[in-house]
Short mmCIF file of C-alpha atoms and ligand atoms in Angstrom, two decimals:
data_model
loop_
_atom_site.label_atom_id
_atom_site.label_comp_id
_atom_site.label_asym_id
_atom_site.label_seq_id
_atom_site.Cartn_x
_atom_site.Cartn_y
_atom_site.Cartn_z
CA MET A 1 204.40 85.15 -65.34
CA SER A 2 202.46 88.10 -64.05
CA LYS A 3 202.44 87.88 -59.95
CA ILE A 4 198.51 87.70 -60.36
CA VAL A 5 198.83 84.45 -62.60
CA GLN A 6 201.31 83.04 -60.00
CA LYS A 7 198.94 83.63 -57.21
CA PHE A 8 195.93 82.47 -58.58
CA GLY A 9 197.15 79.68 -60.59
CA THR A 10 196.65 78.60 -64.24
CA ASP A 11 194.19 76.04 -63.93
CA GLU A 12 190.71 77.10 -65.54
CA TRP A 13 187.56 75.13 -64.13
CA ILE A 14 185.07 77.64 -65.98
CA LEU A 15 186.23 78.24 -69.48
CA PRO A 16 186.32 81.08 -71.88
CA GLY A 17 183.33 81.65 -74.25
CA ASN A 18 180.74 81.00 -71.57
CA ALA A 19 177.48 82.88 -71.85
CA ALA A 20 177.36 85.28 -69.17
CA CYS A 21 176.97 89.12 -69.90
CA PRO A 22 180.23 91.13 -70.36
CA GLY A 23 181.45 92.29 -66.65
CA CYS A 24 179.19 89.52 -65.01
CA SER A 25 180.72 89.15 -61.70
CA ALA A 26 178.60 85.97 -60.82
CA VAL A 27 181.03 83.99 -63.33
CA LEU A 28 184.29 85.82 -61.99
CA ALA A 29 182.86 84.50 -58.22
CA LEU A 30 182.58 81.09 -59.75
CA ARG A 31 185.94 81.29 -61.56
CA HIS A 32 187.93 82.01 -58.59
CA ILE A 33 186.16 80.00 -56.42
CA LEU A 34 187.23 76.74 -58.48
CA LYS A 35 190.37 77.92 -58.83
CA ALA A 36 190.79 77.60 -55.09
CA LEU A 37 188.77 74.27 -55.01
CA GLY A 38 190.54 72.64 -57.57
CA LYS A 39 189.81 70.08 -60.16
CA ASP A 40 188.32 67.55 -57.39
CA THR A 41 184.67 69.41 -57.16
CA TYR A 42 181.48 68.55 -57.80
CA LEU A 43 179.38 71.71 -59.08
CA VAL A 44 175.70 71.80 -58.14
CA ILE A 45 173.83 74.73 -59.91
CA PRO A 46 169.75 75.57 -59.34
CA ALA A 47 168.02 77.15 -61.96
CA SER A 48 169.54 80.84 -62.36
CA CYS A 49 172.10 82.78 -64.46
CA ALA A 50 174.94 80.13 -63.20
CA SER A 51 172.96 77.23 -65.19
CA VAL A 52 173.32 79.21 -68.42
CA ILE A 53 176.78 80.54 -67.89
CA GLN A 54 177.83 77.09 -67.17
CA GLY A 55 175.75 75.76 -70.13
CA VAL A 56 174.36 72.56 -71.66
CA TYR A 57 176.34 69.26 -72.66
CA PRO A 58 178.74 69.23 -74.88
CA ARG A 59 178.80 72.84 -74.96
CA THR A 60 179.19 73.51 -71.26
CA ALA A 61 181.57 76.20 -69.66
CA SER A 62 182.53 74.34 -66.51
CA ASN A 63 185.57 71.86 -66.64
CA VAL A 64 184.53 69.82 -63.20
CA PRO A 65 181.09 67.50 -63.07
CA SER A 66 178.26 69.53 -62.94
CA PHE A 67 174.23 68.66 -61.87
CA ASN A 68 171.86 71.05 -62.75
CA VAL A 69 169.04 70.75 -60.37
CA PRO A 70 165.38 72.22 -59.50
CA PHE A 71 165.40 75.91 -58.35
CA ALA A 72 164.67 75.18 -54.66
CA SER A 73 167.14 71.91 -54.01
CA ALA A 74 170.52 72.85 -54.51
CA ALA A 75 171.46 72.46 -50.89
CA SER A 76 169.36 68.75 -51.01
CA ALA A 77 170.94 67.54 -54.17
CA ALA A 78 174.63 68.80 -52.82
CA SER A 79 174.02 66.52 -49.96
CA GLY A 80 172.65 63.83 -52.03
CA ILE A 81 175.43 63.92 -53.63
CA ARG A 82 177.93 64.13 -50.98
CA HIS A 83 176.28 61.08 -49.40
CA ALA A 84 176.92 59.04 -52.84
CA LEU A 85 180.03 59.41 -53.24
CA ASN A 86 180.49 58.40 -49.70
CA VAL A 87 179.59 55.88 -50.44
CA LEU A 88 181.58 54.88 -53.69
CA GLY A 89 184.46 55.99 -51.42
CA LYS A 90 185.23 59.34 -53.21
CA LYS A 91 186.60 62.42 -51.78
CA GLY A 92 186.50 66.07 -53.26
CA THR A 93 184.48 68.58 -52.21
CA VAL A 94 180.92 69.18 -53.39
CA LEU A 95 180.27 72.67 -54.10
CA ALA A 96 176.66 74.17 -54.57
CA PHE A 97 176.72 77.39 -56.41
CA ALA A 98 173.30 79.43 -55.91
CA GLY A 99 171.51 82.42 -56.22
CA ASP A 100 169.93 84.61 -53.97
CA GLY A 101 166.25 83.81 -55.47
CA ALA A 102 167.26 80.47 -54.76
CA THR A 103 169.02 80.91 -51.27
CA TYR A 104 166.92 83.73 -49.60
CA ASP A 105 163.53 82.62 -50.82
CA ILE A 106 162.82 79.49 -52.54
CA GLY A 107 165.16 77.29 -51.28
CA LEU A 108 166.05 78.81 -48.00
CA SER A 109 164.05 75.63 -46.07
CA ALA A 110 166.73 73.14 -47.99
CA VAL A 111 170.02 75.23 -47.14
CA SER A 112 168.61 75.62 -43.41
CA GLY A 113 167.80 71.70 -43.35
CA ALA A 114 171.82 71.35 -44.64
CA ALA A 115 173.28 73.50 -42.34
CA GLU A 116 170.97 72.20 -39.05
CA ARG A 117 171.98 68.71 -40.18
CA ASN A 118 175.78 69.75 -40.81
CA GLU A 119 176.06 68.28 -44.19
CA ASP A 120 179.37 68.14 -45.64
CA ILE A 121 179.06 70.83 -48.29
CA VAL A 122 180.29 73.98 -49.70
CA TYR A 123 177.06 76.16 -50.03
CA VAL A 124 177.91 79.62 -51.82
CA CYS A 125 175.32 82.19 -52.37
CA TYR A 126 176.19 84.55 -55.71
CA ASP A 127 174.08 87.45 -54.45
CA ASN A 128 173.23 89.82 -57.15
CA SER A 129 169.75 90.86 -55.25
CA ALA A 130 167.18 90.22 -57.99
CA TYR A 131 165.76 87.33 -59.52
CA SER A 132 168.29 88.19 -62.73
CA ASN A 133 167.86 85.26 -65.39
CA THR A 134 164.51 85.57 -65.53
CA GLY A 135 164.44 89.50 -66.16
CA VAL A 136 165.38 90.91 -63.11
CA GLN A 137 162.52 90.67 -60.16
CA LYS A 138 162.82 91.69 -56.63
CA SER A 139 164.07 89.02 -54.30
CA GLY A 140 164.61 88.96 -50.29
CA ALA A 141 168.00 90.26 -51.08
CA THR A 142 167.02 93.12 -53.22
CA PRO A 143 168.41 96.76 -51.24
CA ILE A 144 165.90 98.93 -49.90
CA GLY A 145 165.18 101.77 -53.01
CA ALA A 146 166.45 99.53 -55.85
CA TRP A 147 164.75 99.40 -59.12
CA THR A 148 163.73 96.05 -60.20
CA THR A 149 161.25 95.43 -62.52
CA THR A 150 158.51 94.42 -59.81
CA THR A 151 159.86 97.51 -57.52
CA PRO A 152 159.68 100.00 -60.42
CA THR A 153 159.57 102.84 -57.87
CA GLY A 154 162.30 101.29 -55.52
CA ARG A 155 162.00 98.38 -52.97
CA GLU A 156 160.49 99.31 -49.76
CA GLY A 157 160.85 97.50 -46.34
CA TRP A 158 164.32 95.68 -45.44
CA PRO A 159 165.71 92.73 -46.89
CA LYS A 160 166.26 89.40 -45.11
CA ASP A 161 169.77 89.13 -43.45
CA LEU A 162 170.55 86.22 -44.92
CA PRO A 163 174.22 85.99 -43.42
CA LEU A 164 173.55 86.70 -40.32
CA ILE A 165 171.03 83.90 -40.37
CA MET A 166 173.01 81.49 -41.55
CA ALA A 167 176.06 82.49 -38.75
CA ALA A 168 172.94 81.98 -36.26
CA HIS A 169 172.90 78.10 -37.68
CA GLN A 170 176.24 78.42 -35.77
CA VAL A 171 177.36 76.32 -38.90
CA PRO A 172 181.47 75.17 -39.04
CA TYR A 173 182.34 78.22 -41.21
CA MET A 174 180.91 80.94 -42.73
CA ALA A 175 181.84 84.28 -44.33
CA THR A 176 180.54 86.82 -46.49
CA ALA A 177 182.88 87.69 -49.86
CA SER A 178 183.07 90.18 -52.52
CA VAL A 179 184.53 89.98 -55.84
CA GLY A 180 186.11 93.69 -55.24
CA TYR A 181 188.57 91.42 -53.13
CA LEU A 182 189.73 88.70 -54.89
CA ASN A 183 192.43 87.81 -52.26
CA ASP A 184 189.97 87.62 -49.27
CA LEU A 185 187.44 85.24 -51.32
CA GLN A 186 190.03 82.75 -52.51
CA ARG A 187 191.46 82.59 -48.79
CA LYS A 188 187.68 81.86 -46.99
CA ILE A 189 187.07 79.25 -50.13
CA LYS A 190 190.70 77.91 -48.86
CA GLU A 191 189.73 78.00 -45.12
CA ALA A 192 186.40 76.23 -46.18
CA LYS A 193 187.52 73.89 -48.10
CA ASP A 194 189.60 72.10 -45.26
CA ILE A 195 186.77 72.38 -42.96
CA GLU A 196 184.81 69.24 -42.34
CA GLY A 197 180.77 69.81 -42.39
CA PHE A 198 178.58 72.27 -43.47
CA ARG A 199 180.82 75.83 -45.15
CA TYR A 200 178.76 79.02 -46.24
CA ILE A 201 179.98 81.46 -48.27
CA HIS A 202 177.89 84.82 -49.20
CA VAL A 203 179.26 86.53 -52.27
CA LEU A 204 177.98 89.91 -53.11
CA ALA A 205 178.15 89.87 -56.91
CA PRO A 206 177.16 93.04 -58.93
CA CYS A 207 174.95 92.52 -61.72
CA THR A 208 175.61 94.85 -64.95
CA THR A 209 172.20 94.04 -66.43
CA GLY A 210 170.15 94.05 -63.17
CA TRP A 211 171.92 96.66 -61.21
CA ARG A 212 172.20 98.84 -64.55
CA PHE A 213 176.29 100.09 -64.80
CA PRO A 214 179.02 99.73 -67.69
CA PRO A 215 180.43 96.10 -67.65
CA GLU A 216 183.96 97.73 -67.09
CA LYS A 217 182.86 99.07 -63.55
CA THR A 218 182.30 95.57 -62.25
CA ILE A 219 185.00 95.64 -59.93
CA ARG A 220 184.45 99.09 -59.14
CA VAL A 221 180.85 98.69 -57.80
CA ALA A 222 182.36 95.66 -55.83
CA LYS A 223 184.71 97.38 -53.88
CA MET A 224 182.48 100.79 -53.19
CA SER A 225 179.72 98.41 -51.50
CA VAL A 226 182.26 97.25 -49.17
CA LEU A 227 184.27 100.82 -48.76
CA THR A 228 180.81 102.79 -48.12
CA GLY A 229 180.02 100.15 -45.81
CA PHE A 230 176.83 98.39 -47.17
CA TRP A 231 178.51 94.69 -47.57
CA ILE A 232 180.33 93.90 -44.32
CA LEU A 233 183.01 91.47 -44.93
CA PHE A 234 183.21 88.88 -42.17
CA GLU A 235 183.55 85.42 -41.14
CA ALA A 236 182.28 83.52 -38.43
CA GLU A 237 183.08 80.00 -36.90
CA ARG A 238 179.92 78.60 -34.91
CA GLY A 239 178.66 81.98 -34.89
CA MET A 240 181.69 83.46 -33.72
CA ILE A 241 181.90 86.69 -36.05
CA ARG A 242 185.15 88.19 -37.02
CA LEU A 243 185.52 91.58 -39.62
CA THR A 244 187.79 90.41 -42.37
CA GLY A 245 189.54 92.89 -45.36
CA PRO A 246 188.59 96.16 -45.23
CA SER A 247 185.68 96.28 -43.27
CA LYS A 248 188.06 95.54 -40.21
CA ARG A 249 188.83 99.48 -40.20
CA LEU A 250 185.42 100.56 -41.16
CA LYS A 251 183.65 99.71 -38.07
CA ASP A 252 184.52 103.42 -37.19
CA PRO A 253 181.99 104.85 -39.83
CA SER A 254 184.17 108.38 -40.50
CA LYS A 255 186.51 106.00 -42.36
CA ARG A 256 183.66 104.88 -44.83
CA GLU A 257 182.95 106.22 -48.30
CA PRO A 258 179.57 108.41 -48.84
CA LEU A 259 177.32 105.87 -49.34
CA ASP A 260 176.29 108.28 -52.80
CA GLU A 261 179.72 107.25 -54.04
CA PHE A 262 178.16 103.27 -54.37
CA LEU A 263 174.47 104.49 -55.26
CA LYS A 264 175.68 106.71 -58.10
CA LEU A 265 177.41 104.19 -60.06
CA GLN A 266 173.86 102.29 -60.70
CA GLU A 267 171.16 102.94 -62.77
CA ARG A 268 169.16 100.79 -60.26
CA PHE A 269 169.19 103.74 -57.59
CA LYS A 270 168.74 106.07 -60.32
CA GLY A 271 165.15 107.12 -59.02
CA ILE A 272 165.94 106.56 -55.44
CA THR A 273 164.01 109.48 -53.24
CA PRO A 274 165.65 110.92 -49.92
CA GLU A 275 163.25 108.51 -47.78
CA GLN A 276 164.37 105.62 -49.11
CA LYS A 277 168.03 106.84 -49.13
CA LYS A 278 167.81 107.64 -45.38
CA ALA A 279 166.07 104.15 -44.64
CA LEU A 280 169.33 102.55 -46.58
CA GLN A 281 171.35 104.59 -44.57
CA GLU A 282 169.54 103.60 -41.44
CA TRP A 283 169.67 99.54 -42.53
CA ILE A 284 173.17 99.70 -43.24
CA ASP A 285 173.74 101.39 -39.59
CA PHE A 286 171.97 98.53 -37.89
CA GLN A 287 173.90 95.78 -39.52
CA TRP A 288 177.18 97.50 -38.13
CA THR A 289 175.71 97.61 -34.88
CA ILE A 290 174.44 94.08 -34.96
CA MET A 291 178.19 93.39 -36.17
CA HIS A 292 179.32 95.10 -32.97
CA TRP A 293 177.24 93.27 -30.73
CA LYS A 294 178.53 90.00 -31.95
CA MET A 295 182.15 90.97 -31.84
CA ILE A 296 181.68 92.11 -27.92
CA GLU A 297 180.47 88.42 -27.90
CA TYR A 298 183.32 87.45 -29.80
CA LEU A 299 185.92 88.84 -27.83
CA GLU A 300 184.43 88.02 -24.11
CA LYS A 301 184.46 84.19 -25.20
CA GLN A 302 188.33 84.48 -26.46
CA PRO A 303 190.46 82.78 -23.45
C1 LIG B 401 160.35 76.34 -59.08
C2 LIG B 401 160.72 77.63 -60.43
N1 LIG B 401 160.11 78.83 -60.06
C3 LIG B 401 160.69 79.68 -61.25
C4 LIG B 401 161.65 79.09 -62.07
C5 LIG B 401 162.16 80.22 -62.83
N2 LIG B 401 163.37 80.76 -62.99
C6 LIG B 401 164.50 80.19 -63.27
S1 LIG B 401 165.84 81.20 -62.86
C7 LIG B 401 164.95 81.95 -61.68
C8 LIG B 401 165.91 83.03 -61.25
C9 LIG B 401 167.00 82.68 -60.13
O1 LIG B 401 166.89 83.60 -59.19
P1 LIG B 401 168.10 83.40 -58.69
O2 LIG B 401 168.23 82.60 -57.61
O3 LIG B 401 168.57 84.90 -57.82
O4 LIG B 401 169.83 83.32 -60.10
P2 LIG B 401 170.01 84.57 -60.45
O5 LIG B 401 168.97 84.38 -62.26
O6 LIG B 401 169.95 85.96 -60.05
O7 LIG B 401 171.37 84.26 -60.93
C10 LIG B 401 163.56 81.54 -61.96
C11 LIG B 401 162.37 82.37 -61.14
C12 LIG B 401 162.51 78.06 -61.85
N3 LIG B 401 163.08 77.40 -62.66
N4 LIG B 401 161.66 77.16 -61.07
S1 LIG B 402 172.10 89.08 -65.80
FE1 LIG B 402 173.56 89.71 -64.12
S2 LIG B 402 174.19 87.87 -63.07
FE2 LIG B 402 173.16 87.13 -64.99
S3 LIG B 402 174.74 86.59 -66.27
FE3 LIG B 402 173.75 88.70 -66.72
S4 LIG B 402 175.71 89.96 -65.90
FE4 LIG B 402 175.62 87.86 -64.42
MG1 LIG B 403 170.07 86.65 -58.40
#
């Protein structure tokens, strides 16, 4: 048995032959998240690519109890299912697996409410930074300069900083993750599994169709998002932030790969203007500045 199979185990909760595009990282994320959570998991999916990937009974690709729910309601539906399981005396993890459209935009009030009530669920946002399932429209996550069908000349203006919005809810656990670093993703999910209350994991999930890169480049794109500093890997308990994985050393900007190494892999940035590229770099630098302040706050609170 190879070392990788040994590490991640042979159990599969997302079956082969599903409807994901070749190279889809959303399904890769879901596969590894379910491997980390194990069989006693109840999956809640709002309208999205994930509902298509997971499929319709009797051809469903998921091998755990699965609930397809309306677009805005993943966090509320997952909360309700958790309470119903409690009444029935059943243990297990309730996992909401929702896209960025569902999380940043239409379902944000439900996510915020569930976080504030400290509902005992794991909420994962797989962020492909667009409404991919309906033909790649801009979402609150779409980065500056990126093409979508509703931003044909590149997105203008800053996206929402949802990971920090969720950290600011001071939930028991939140983390960002990337399919380029599956060990880090699995560790965070396992950590979340053992904590009670609201847990939020935000996975950047490159989309071959929306980001326009060849399917064999998925992991490269995911890794470069982290190595250029575009996507910061961190985790927070009750709002106290610490960097994880390669992002630990990348707080020194000289250690980061040039942003172009990430942009040039994807056709969605083909038409990015010099002004948009400058604005994107400024946005990235600002994210790191916030991280810097937050980490000082963390260190100052250590005994
Ligand atoms: C209330 C409502 N509005 C619009 C839709 C149509 N719709 C279905 S999936 C989807 C896109 C979802 O985007 P996201 O949450 O980012 O997931 P992705 O498709 O990118 O995986 C939309 C707009 C819907 N199902 N319900
Ligand atoms: S459109 Fe993107 S997120 Fe949706 S199945 Fe295809 S690759 Fe995956
Ligand atoms: Mg999306």
